[in-house]
């Protein structure tokens, strides 16, 4: 599963970038994704999601577009 998809899993509720980074690391550990990712890769994946219009930043809070 790609890092971007894993980030979307963490955004079931809006969160700050720092909260999302922490949630992602916890989720990866709990789901046997032991290969570490850098914060740079995390930000790059967020950039891709933003360019696709899937996430946006409202102040300091990341939001995810809901799927209907």
PDB file of N, CA, C and O in Angstrom:
ATOM      1  N   UNK A   1       0.855  -1.167   0.000  1.00  0.00           N
ATOM      2  CA  UNK A   1       0.000   0.000   0.000  1.00  0.00           C
ATOM      3  C   UNK A   1       0.905   1.235   0.000  1.00  0.00           C
ATOM      4  O   UNK A   1       1.897   1.285   0.707  1.00  0.00           O
ATOM      5  N   UNK A   2       0.532   2.225  -0.758  1.00  0.00           N
ATOM      6  CA  UNK A   2       1.362   3.420  -0.863  1.00  0.00           C
ATOM      7  C   UNK A   2       1.253   4.282   0.396  1.00  0.00           C
ATOM      8  O   UNK A   2       0.276   4.213   1.141  1.00  0.00           O
ATOM      9  N   UNK A   3       2.252   5.108   0.596  1.00  0.00           N
ATOM     10  CA  UNK A   3       2.260   6.016   1.743  1.00  0.00           C
ATOM     11  C   UNK A   3       1.067   6.962   1.675  1.00  0.00           C
ATOM     12  O   UNK A   3       0.432   7.244   2.695  1.00  0.00           O
ATOM     13  N   UNK A   4       0.727   7.435   0.486  1.00  0.00           N
ATOM     14  CA  UNK A   4      -0.413   8.347   0.341  1.00  0.00           C
ATOM     15  C   UNK A   4      -1.703   7.679   0.808  1.00  0.00           C
ATOM     16  O   UNK A   4      -2.515   8.300   1.513  1.00  0.00           O
ATOM     17  N   UNK A   5      -1.915   6.435   0.445  1.00  0.00           N
ATOM     18  CA  UNK A   5      -3.117   5.718   0.875  1.00  0.00           C
ATOM     19  C   UNK A   5      -3.111   5.527   2.389  1.00  0.00           C
ATOM     20  O   UNK A   5      -4.154   5.647   3.047  1.00  0.00           O
ATOM     21  N   UNK A   6      -1.946   5.262   2.944  1.00  0.00           N
ATOM     22  CA  UNK A   6      -1.839   5.098   4.392  1.00  0.00           C
ATOM     23  C   UNK A   6      -2.142   6.412   5.109  1.00  0.00           C
ATOM     24  O   UNK A   6      -2.752   6.408   6.180  1.00  0.00           O
ATOM     25  N   UNK A   7      -1.757   7.525   4.536  1.00  0.00           N
ATOM     26  CA  UNK A   7      -2.077   8.828   5.113  1.00  0.00           C
ATOM     27  C   UNK A   7      -3.587   9.044   5.112  1.00  0.00           C
ATOM     28  O   UNK A   7      -4.153   9.517   6.100  1.00  0.00           O
ATOM     29  N   UNK A   8      -4.241   8.703   4.024  1.00  0.00           N
ATOM     30  CA  UNK A   8      -5.694   8.884   3.951  1.00  0.00           C
ATOM     31  C   UNK A   8      -6.413   8.094   5.029  1.00  0.00           C
ATOM     32  O   UNK A   8      -7.426   8.552   5.575  1.00  0.00           O
ATOM     33  N   UNK A   9      -5.897   6.925   5.359  1.00  0.00           N
ATOM     34  CA  UNK A   9      -6.486   6.123   6.437  1.00  0.00           C
ATOM     35  C   UNK A   9      -6.444   6.906   7.744  1.00  0.00           C
ATOM     36  O   UNK A   9      -7.388   6.854   8.542  1.00  0.00           O
ATOM     37  N   UNK A  10      -5.373   7.665   7.957  1.00  0.00           N
ATOM     38  CA  UNK A  10      -5.207   8.417   9.201  1.00  0.00           C
ATOM     39  C   UNK A  10      -6.108   9.643   9.267  1.00  0.00           C
ATOM     40  O   UNK A  10      -6.337  10.191  10.344  1.00  0.00           O
ATOM     41  N   UNK A  11      -6.620  10.086   8.140  1.00  0.00           N
ATOM     42  CA  UNK A  11      -7.433  11.300   8.102  1.00  0.00           C
ATOM     43  C   UNK A  11      -8.926  11.015   8.125  1.00  0.00           C
ATOM     44  O   UNK A  11      -9.714  11.709   7.493  1.00  0.00           O
ATOM     45  N   UNK A  12      -9.326   9.993   8.862  1.00  0.00           N
ATOM     46  CA  UNK A  12     -10.748   9.768   9.083  1.00  0.00           C
ATOM     47  C   UNK A  12     -11.360  10.957   9.801  1.00  0.00           C
ATOM     48  O   UNK A  12     -12.537  11.264   9.647  1.00  0.00           O
ATOM     49  N   UNK A  13     -10.533  11.637  10.591  1.00  0.00           N
ATOM     50  CA  UNK A  13     -10.912  12.874  11.263  1.00  0.00           C
ATOM     51  C   UNK A  13      -9.832  13.898  10.953  1.00  0.00           C
ATOM     52  O   UNK A  13      -8.661  13.544  10.835  1.00  0.00           O
ATOM     53  N   UNK A  14     -10.191  15.163  10.824  1.00  0.00           N
ATOM     54  CA  UNK A  14      -9.182  16.189  10.578  1.00  0.00           C
ATOM     55  C   UNK A  14      -8.106  16.169  11.669  1.00  0.00           C
ATOM     56  O   UNK A  14      -8.380  15.845  12.827  1.00  0.00           O
ATOM     57  N   UNK A  15      -6.879  16.503  11.278  1.00  0.00           N
ATOM     58  CA  UNK A  15      -5.761  16.491  12.220  1.00  0.00           C
ATOM     59  C   UNK A  15      -4.673  17.422  11.711  1.00  0.00           C
ATOM     60  O   UNK A  15      -4.620  17.746  10.525  1.00  0.00           O
ATOM     61  N   UNK A  16      -3.797  17.830  12.607  1.00  0.00           N
ATOM     62  CA  UNK A  16      -2.645  18.627  12.184  1.00  0.00           C
ATOM     63  C   UNK A  16      -1.662  17.723  11.441  1.00  0.00           C
ATOM     64  O   UNK A  16      -1.776  16.490  11.485  1.00  0.00           O
ATOM     65  N   UNK A  17      -0.711  18.327  10.781  1.00  0.00           N
ATOM     66  CA  UNK A  17       0.313  17.552  10.081  1.00  0.00           C
ATOM     67  C   UNK A  17       1.071  16.688  11.084  1.00  0.00           C
ATOM     68  O   UNK A  17       1.312  15.501  10.845  1.00  0.00           O
ATOM     69  N   UNK A  18       1.425  17.252  12.224  1.00  0.00           N
ATOM     70  CA  UNK A  18       2.159  16.501  13.247  1.00  0.00           C
ATOM     71  C   UNK A  18       1.352  15.321  13.775  1.00  0.00           C
ATOM     72  O   UNK A  18       1.892  14.225  13.971  1.00  0.00           O
ATOM     73  N   UNK A  19       0.067  15.537  14.023  1.00  0.00           N
ATOM     74  CA  UNK A  19      -0.791  14.446  14.487  1.00  0.00           C
ATOM     75  C   UNK A  19      -0.884  13.346  13.440  1.00  0.00           C
ATOM     76  O   UNK A  19      -0.828  12.160  13.765  1.00  0.00           O
ATOM     77  N   UNK A  20      -1.015  13.738  12.188  1.00  0.00           N
ATOM     78  CA  UNK A  20      -1.122  12.764  11.102  1.00  0.00           C
ATOM     79  C   UNK A  20       0.168  11.965  10.974  1.00  0.00           C
ATOM     80  O   UNK A  20       0.135  10.744  10.787  1.00  0.00           O
ATOM     81  N   UNK A  21       1.310  12.622  11.081  1.00  0.00           N
ATOM     82  CA  UNK A  21       2.615  11.950  11.036  1.00  0.00           C
ATOM     83  C   UNK A  21       2.709  10.921  12.166  1.00  0.00           C
ATOM     84  O   UNK A  21       3.097   9.779  11.946  1.00  0.00           O
ATOM     85  N   UNK A  22       2.322  11.307  13.376  1.00  0.00           N
ATOM     86  CA  UNK A  22       2.354  10.383  14.511  1.00  0.00           C
ATOM     87  C   UNK A  22       1.406   9.211  14.329  1.00  0.00           C
ATOM     88  O   UNK A  22       1.767   8.060  14.594  1.00  0.00           O
ATOM     89  N   UNK A  23       0.198   9.495  13.865  1.00  0.00           N
ATOM     90  CA  UNK A  23      -0.783   8.426  13.618  1.00  0.00           C
ATOM     91  C   UNK A  23      -0.273   7.453  12.561  1.00  0.00           C
ATOM     92  O   UNK A  23      -0.447   6.241  12.682  1.00  0.00           O
ATOM     93  N   UNK A  24       0.349   7.996  11.512  1.00  0.00           N
ATOM     94  CA  UNK A  24       0.868   7.147  10.445  1.00  0.00           C
ATOM     95  C   UNK A  24       1.945   6.216  10.982  1.00  0.00           C
ATOM     96  O   UNK A  24       1.935   5.013  10.688  1.00  0.00           O
ATOM     97  N   UNK A  25       2.863   6.742  11.773  1.00  0.00           N
ATOM     98  CA  UNK A  25       3.917   5.899  12.331  1.00  0.00           C
ATOM     99  C   UNK A  25       3.345   4.805  13.227  1.00  0.00           C
ATOM    100  O   UNK A  25       3.781   3.655  13.162  1.00  0.00           O
ATOM    101  N   UNK A  26       2.366   5.151  14.039  1.00  0.00           N
ATOM    102  CA  UNK A  26       1.721   4.159  14.906  1.00  0.00           C
ATOM    103  C   UNK A  26       0.996   3.101  14.082  1.00  0.00           C
ATOM    104  O   UNK A  26       1.070   1.902  14.373  1.00  0.00           O
ATOM    105  N   UNK A  27       0.267   3.539  13.058  1.00  0.00           N
ATOM    106  CA  UNK A  27      -0.481   2.613  12.210  1.00  0.00           C
ATOM    107  C   UNK A  27       0.464   1.655  11.496  1.00  0.00           C
ATOM    108  O   UNK A  27       0.204   0.458  11.423  1.00  0.00           O
ATOM    109  N   UNK A  28       1.570   2.194  10.959  1.00  0.00           N
ATOM    110  CA  UNK A  28       2.530   1.353  10.248  1.00  0.00           C
ATOM    111  C   UNK A  28       3.124   0.298  11.177  1.00  0.00           C
ATOM    112  O   UNK A  28       3.259  -0.859  10.796  1.00  0.00           O
ATOM    113  N   UNK A  29       3.443   0.673  12.405  1.00  0.00           N
ATOM    114  CA  UNK A  29       3.999  -0.295  13.364  1.00  0.00           C
ATOM    115  C   UNK A  29       2.973  -1.366  13.713  1.00  0.00           C
ATOM    116  O   UNK A  29       3.299  -2.556  13.777  1.00  0.00           O
ATOM    117  N   UNK A  30       1.728  -0.954  13.912  1.00  0.00           N
ATOM    118  CA  UNK A  30       0.664  -1.890  14.279  1.00  0.00           C
ATOM    119  C   UNK A  30       0.283  -2.824  13.130  1.00  0.00           C
ATOM    120  O   UNK A  30      -0.264  -3.902  13.366  1.00  0.00           O
ATOM    121  N   UNK A  31       0.566  -2.414  11.893  1.00  0.00           N
ATOM    122  CA  UNK A  31       0.179  -3.202  10.725  1.00  0.00           C
ATOM    123  C   UNK A  31       1.375  -3.820  10.002  1.00  0.00           C
ATOM    124  O   UNK A  31       1.308  -4.105   8.803  1.00  0.00           O
ATOM    125  N   UNK A  32       2.440  -4.026  10.746  1.00  0.00           N
ATOM    126  CA  UNK A  32       3.629  -4.735  10.264  1.00  0.00           C
ATOM    127  C   UNK A  32       4.295  -4.107   9.047  1.00  0.00           C
ATOM    128  O   UNK A  32       4.818  -4.800   8.187  1.00  0.00           O
ATOM    129  N   UNK A  33       4.268  -2.787   8.983  1.00  0.00           N
ATOM    130  CA  UNK A  33       5.021  -2.059   7.956  1.00  0.00           C
ATOM    131  C   UNK A  33       6.288  -1.551   8.644  1.00  0.00           C
ATOM    132  O   UNK A  33       6.345  -0.427   9.117  1.00  0.00           O
ATOM    133  N   UNK A  34       7.294  -2.420   8.702  1.00  0.00           N
ATOM    134  CA  UNK A  34       8.488  -2.124   9.486  1.00  0.00           C
ATOM    135  C   UNK A  34       9.518  -1.296   8.737  1.00  0.00           C
ATOM    136  O   UNK A  34      10.450  -0.784   9.342  1.00  0.00           O
ATOM    137  N   UNK A  35       9.370  -1.165   7.433  1.00  0.00           N
ATOM    138  CA  UNK A  35      10.294  -0.333   6.670  1.00  0.00           C
ATOM    139  C   UNK A  35      10.030   1.125   7.026  1.00  0.00           C
ATOM    140  O   UNK A  35       8.922   1.624   6.813  1.00  0.00           O
ATOM    141  N   UNK A  36      11.008   1.824   7.589  1.00  0.00           N
ATOM    142  CA  UNK A  36      10.760   3.217   7.978  1.00  0.00           C
ATOM    143  C   UNK A  36      10.595   4.129   6.769  1.00  0.00           C
ATOM    144  O   UNK A  36      11.144   3.871   5.700  1.00  0.00           O
ATOM    145  N   UNK A  37       9.792   5.166   6.951  1.00  0.00           N
ATOM    146  CA  UNK A  37       9.697   6.210   5.929  1.00  0.00           C
ATOM    147  C   UNK A  37      10.167   7.507   6.576  1.00  0.00           C
ATOM    148  O   UNK A  37       9.991   7.726   7.775  1.00  0.00           O
ATOM    149  N   UNK A  38      10.746   8.355   5.785  1.00  0.00           N
ATOM    150  CA  UNK A  38      11.226   9.633   6.299  1.00  0.00           C
ATOM    151  C   UNK A  38      10.088  10.653   6.287  1.00  0.00           C
ATOM    152  O   UNK A  38       9.084  10.481   5.587  1.00  0.00           O
ATOM    153  N   UNK A  39      10.292  11.722   7.041  1.00  0.00           N
ATOM    154  CA  UNK A  39       9.318  12.800   7.044  1.00  0.00           C
ATOM    155  C   UNK A  39       9.223  13.419   5.651  1.00  0.00           C
ATOM    156  O   UNK A  39       8.148  13.835   5.225  1.00  0.00           O
ATOM    157  N   UNK A  40      10.339  13.423   4.927  1.00  0.00           N
ATOM    158  CA  UNK A  40      10.340  13.940   3.557  1.00  0.00           C
ATOM    159  C   UNK A  40       9.402  13.161   2.648  1.00  0.00           C
ATOM    160  O   UNK A  40       8.678  13.747   1.837  1.00  0.00           O
ATOM    161  N   UNK A  41       9.409  11.823   2.761  1.00  0.00           N
ATOM    162  CA  UNK A  41       8.492  10.999   1.962  1.00  0.00           C
ATOM    163  C   UNK A  41       7.046  11.260   2.364  1.00  0.00           C
ATOM    164  O   UNK A  41       6.140  11.287   1.524  1.00  0.00           O
ATOM    165  N   UNK A  42       6.835  11.452   3.661  1.00  0.00           N
ATOM    166  CA  UNK A  42       5.504  11.767   4.161  1.00  0.00           C
ATOM    167  C   UNK A  42       4.998  13.072   3.539  1.00  0.00           C
ATOM    168  O   UNK A  42       3.878  13.138   3.031  1.00  0.00           O
ATOM    169  N   UNK A  43       5.837  14.105   3.543  1.00  0.00           N
ATOM    170  CA  UNK A  43       5.456  15.392   2.979  1.00  0.00           C
ATOM    171  C   UNK A  43       5.234  15.276   1.472  1.00  0.00           C
ATOM    172  O   UNK A  43       4.288  15.862   0.926  1.00  0.00           O
ATOM    173  N   UNK A  44       6.075  14.518   0.794  1.00  0.00           N
ATOM    174  CA  UNK A  44       5.906  14.313  -0.645  1.00  0.00           C
ATOM    175  C   UNK A  44       4.551  13.651  -0.940  1.00  0.00           C
ATOM    176  O   UNK A  44       3.842  14.060  -1.857  1.00  0.00           O
ATOM    177  N   UNK A  45       4.188  12.664  -0.152  1.00  0.00           N
ATOM    178  CA  UNK A  45       2.891  12.001  -0.333  1.00  0.00           C
ATOM    179  C   UNK A  45       1.748  12.980  -0.069  1.00  0.00           C
ATOM    180  O   UNK A  45       0.738  12.976  -0.784  1.00  0.00           O
ATOM    181  N   UNK A  46       1.894  13.836   0.956  1.00  0.00           N
ATOM    182  CA  UNK A  46       0.883  14.864   1.214  1.00  0.00           C
ATOM    183  C   UNK A  46       0.762  15.823   0.043  1.00  0.00           C
ATOM    184  O   UNK A  46      -0.341  16.228  -0.332  1.00  0.00           O
ATOM    185  N   UNK A  47       1.903  16.182  -0.547  1.00  0.00           N
ATOM    186  CA  UNK A  47       1.894  17.060  -1.724  1.00  0.00           C
ATOM    187  C   UNK A  47       1.100  16.440  -2.870  1.00  0.00           C
ATOM    188  O   UNK A  47       0.309  17.122  -3.529  1.00  0.00           O
ATOM    189  N   UNK A  48       1.295  15.170  -3.099  1.00  0.00           N
ATOM    190  CA  UNK A  48       0.571  14.470  -4.171  1.00  0.00           C
ATOM    191  C   UNK A  48      -0.927  14.488  -3.878  1.00  0.00           C
ATOM    192  O   UNK A  48      -1.741  14.784  -4.763  1.00  0.00           O
ATOM    193  N   UNK A  49      -1.294  14.175  -2.641  1.00  0.00           N
ATOM    194  CA  UNK A  49      -2.712  14.181  -2.272  1.00  0.00           C
ATOM    195  C   UNK A  49      -3.320  15.573  -2.431  1.00  0.00           C
ATOM    196  O   UNK A  49      -4.454  15.710  -2.881  1.00  0.00           O
ATOM    197  N   UNK A  50      -2.553  16.603  -2.086  1.00  0.00           N
ATOM    198  CA  UNK A  50      -3.029  17.975  -2.237  1.00  0.00           C
ATOM    199  C   UNK A  50      -3.225  18.321  -3.712  1.00  0.00           C
ATOM    200  O   UNK A  50      -4.249  18.906  -4.099  1.00  0.00           O
ATOM    201  N   UNK A  51      -2.248  17.968  -4.543  1.00  0.00           N
ATOM    202  CA  UNK A  51      -2.352  18.269  -5.975  1.00  0.00           C
ATOM    203  C   UNK A  51      -3.521  17.544  -6.621  1.00  0.00           C
ATOM    204  O   UNK A  51      -4.117  18.043  -7.572  1.00  0.00           O
ATOM    205  N   UNK A  52      -3.873  16.377  -6.101  1.00  0.00           N
ATOM    206  CA  UNK A  52      -5.012  15.626  -6.621  1.00  0.00           C
ATOM    207  C   UNK A  52      -6.344  16.141  -6.067  1.00  0.00           C
ATOM    208  O   UNK A  52      -7.407  15.684  -6.485  1.00  0.00           O
ATOM    209  N   UNK A  53      -6.281  17.066  -5.128  1.00  0.00           N
ATOM    210  CA  UNK A  53      -7.502  17.625  -4.548  1.00  0.00           C
ATOM    211  C   UNK A  53      -8.154  16.739  -3.516  1.00  0.00           C
ATOM    212  O   UNK A  53      -9.327  16.913  -3.194  1.00  0.00           O
ATOM    213  N   UNK A  54      -7.399  15.803  -2.974  1.00  0.00           N
ATOM    214  CA  UNK A  54      -7.954  14.851  -2.006  1.00  0.00           C
ATOM    215  C   UNK A  54      -7.854  15.379  -0.581  1.00  0.00           C
ATOM    216  O   UNK A  54      -8.693  15.072   0.259  1.00  0.00           O
ATOM    217  N   UNK A  55      -6.820  16.172  -0.299  1.00  0.00           N
ATOM    218  CA  UNK A  55      -6.671  16.783   1.016  1.00  0.00           C
ATOM    219  C   UNK A  55      -6.448  18.280   0.849  1.00  0.00           C
ATOM    220  O   UNK A  55      -6.017  18.743  -0.206  1.00  0.00           O
ATOM    221  N   UNK A  56      -6.766  19.027   1.898  1.00  0.00           N
ATOM    222  CA  UNK A  56      -6.481  20.457   1.904  1.00  0.00           C
ATOM    223  C   UNK A  56      -6.168  20.859   3.336  1.00  0.00           C
ATOM    224  O   UNK A  56      -6.488  20.151   4.285  1.00  0.00           O
ATOM    225  N   UNK A  57      -5.517  21.997   3.463  1.00  0.00           N
ATOM    226  CA  UNK A  57      -5.127  22.527   4.759  1.00  0.00           C
ATOM    227  C   UNK A  57      -6.030  23.693   5.101  1.00  0.00           C
ATOM    228  O   UNK A  57      -6.134  24.658   4.338  1.00  0.00           O
ATOM    229  N   UNK A  58      -6.709  23.603   6.229  1.00  0.00           N
ATOM    230  CA  UNK A  58      -7.589  24.663   6.723  1.00  0.00           C
ATOM    231  C   UNK A  58      -6.950  25.212   7.993  1.00  0.00           C
ATOM    232  O   UNK A  58      -7.084  24.608   9.054  1.00  0.00           O
ATOM    233  N   UNK A  59      -6.217  26.299   7.854  1.00  0.00           N
ATOM    234  CA  UNK A  59      -5.432  26.786   8.989  1.00  0.00           C
ATOM    235  C   UNK A  59      -4.275  25.830   9.217  1.00  0.00           C
ATOM    236  O   UNK A  59      -3.420  25.661   8.359  1.00  0.00           O
ATOM    237  N   UNK A  60      -4.279  25.171  10.358  1.00  0.00           N
ATOM    238  CA  UNK A  60      -3.241  24.180  10.667  1.00  0.00           C
ATOM    239  C   UNK A  60      -3.767  22.754  10.596  1.00  0.00           C
ATOM    240  O   UNK A  60      -3.066  21.814  10.974  1.00  0.00           O
ATOM    241  N   UNK A  61      -4.985  22.571  10.127  1.00  0.00           N
ATOM    242  CA  UNK A  61      -5.628  21.258  10.163  1.00  0.00           C
ATOM    243  C   UNK A  61      -5.770  20.685   8.759  1.00  0.00           C
ATOM    244  O   UNK A  61      -6.290  21.339   7.856  1.00  0.00           O
ATOM    245  N   UNK A  62      -5.313  19.446   8.591  1.00  0.00           N
ATOM    246  CA  UNK A  62      -5.497  18.711   7.342  1.00  0.00           C
ATOM    247  C   UNK A  62      -6.894  18.137   7.295  1.00  0.00           C
ATOM    248  O   UNK A  62      -7.391  17.590   8.284  1.00  0.00           O
ATOM    249  N   UNK A  63      -7.527  18.247   6.167  1.00  0.00           N
ATOM    250  CA  UNK A  63      -8.860  17.687   5.944  1.00  0.00           C
ATOM    251  C   UNK A  63      -8.808  16.776   4.740  1.00  0.00           C
ATOM    252  O   UNK A  63      -8.034  16.991   3.805  1.00  0.00           O
ATOM    253  N   UNK A  64      -9.674  15.794   4.737  1.00  0.00           N
ATOM    254  CA  UNK A  64      -9.768  14.843   3.636  1.00  0.00           C
ATOM    255  C   UNK A  64     -11.112  15.008   2.948  1.00  0.00           C
ATOM    256  O   UNK A  64     -12.149  15.159   3.602  1.00  0.00           O
ATOM    257  N   UNK A  65     -11.078  14.974   1.616  1.00  0.00           N
ATOM    258  CA  UNK A  65     -12.318  15.032   0.856  1.00  0.00           C
ATOM    259  C   UNK A  65     -13.115  13.766   1.156  1.00  0.00           C
ATOM    260  O   UNK A  65     -12.574  12.661   1.105  1.00  0.00           O
ATOM    261  N   UNK A  66     -14.381  13.928   1.475  1.00  0.00           N
ATOM    262  CA  UNK A  66     -15.199  12.754   1.758  1.00  0.00           C
ATOM    263  C   UNK A  66     -15.646  12.088   0.467  1.00  0.00           C
ATOM    264  O   UNK A  66     -15.855  12.755  -0.544  1.00  0.00           O
ATOM    265  N   UNK A  67     -15.775  10.800   0.524  1.00  0.00           N
ATOM    266  CA  UNK A  67     -16.209  10.017  -0.622  1.00  0.00           C
ATOM    267  C   UNK A  67     -17.690   9.724  -0.444  1.00  0.00           C
ATOM    268  O   UNK A  67     -18.118   9.175   0.560  1.00  0.00           O
ATOM    269  N   UNK A  68     -18.483  10.114  -1.428  1.00  0.00           N
ATOM    270  CA  UNK A  68     -19.941   9.892  -1.346  1.00  0.00           C
ATOM    271  C   UNK A  68     -20.355   8.732  -2.198  1.00  0.00           C
ATOM    272  O   UNK A  68     -19.870   8.483  -3.240  1.00  0.00           O
TER     273      UNK A  68
END
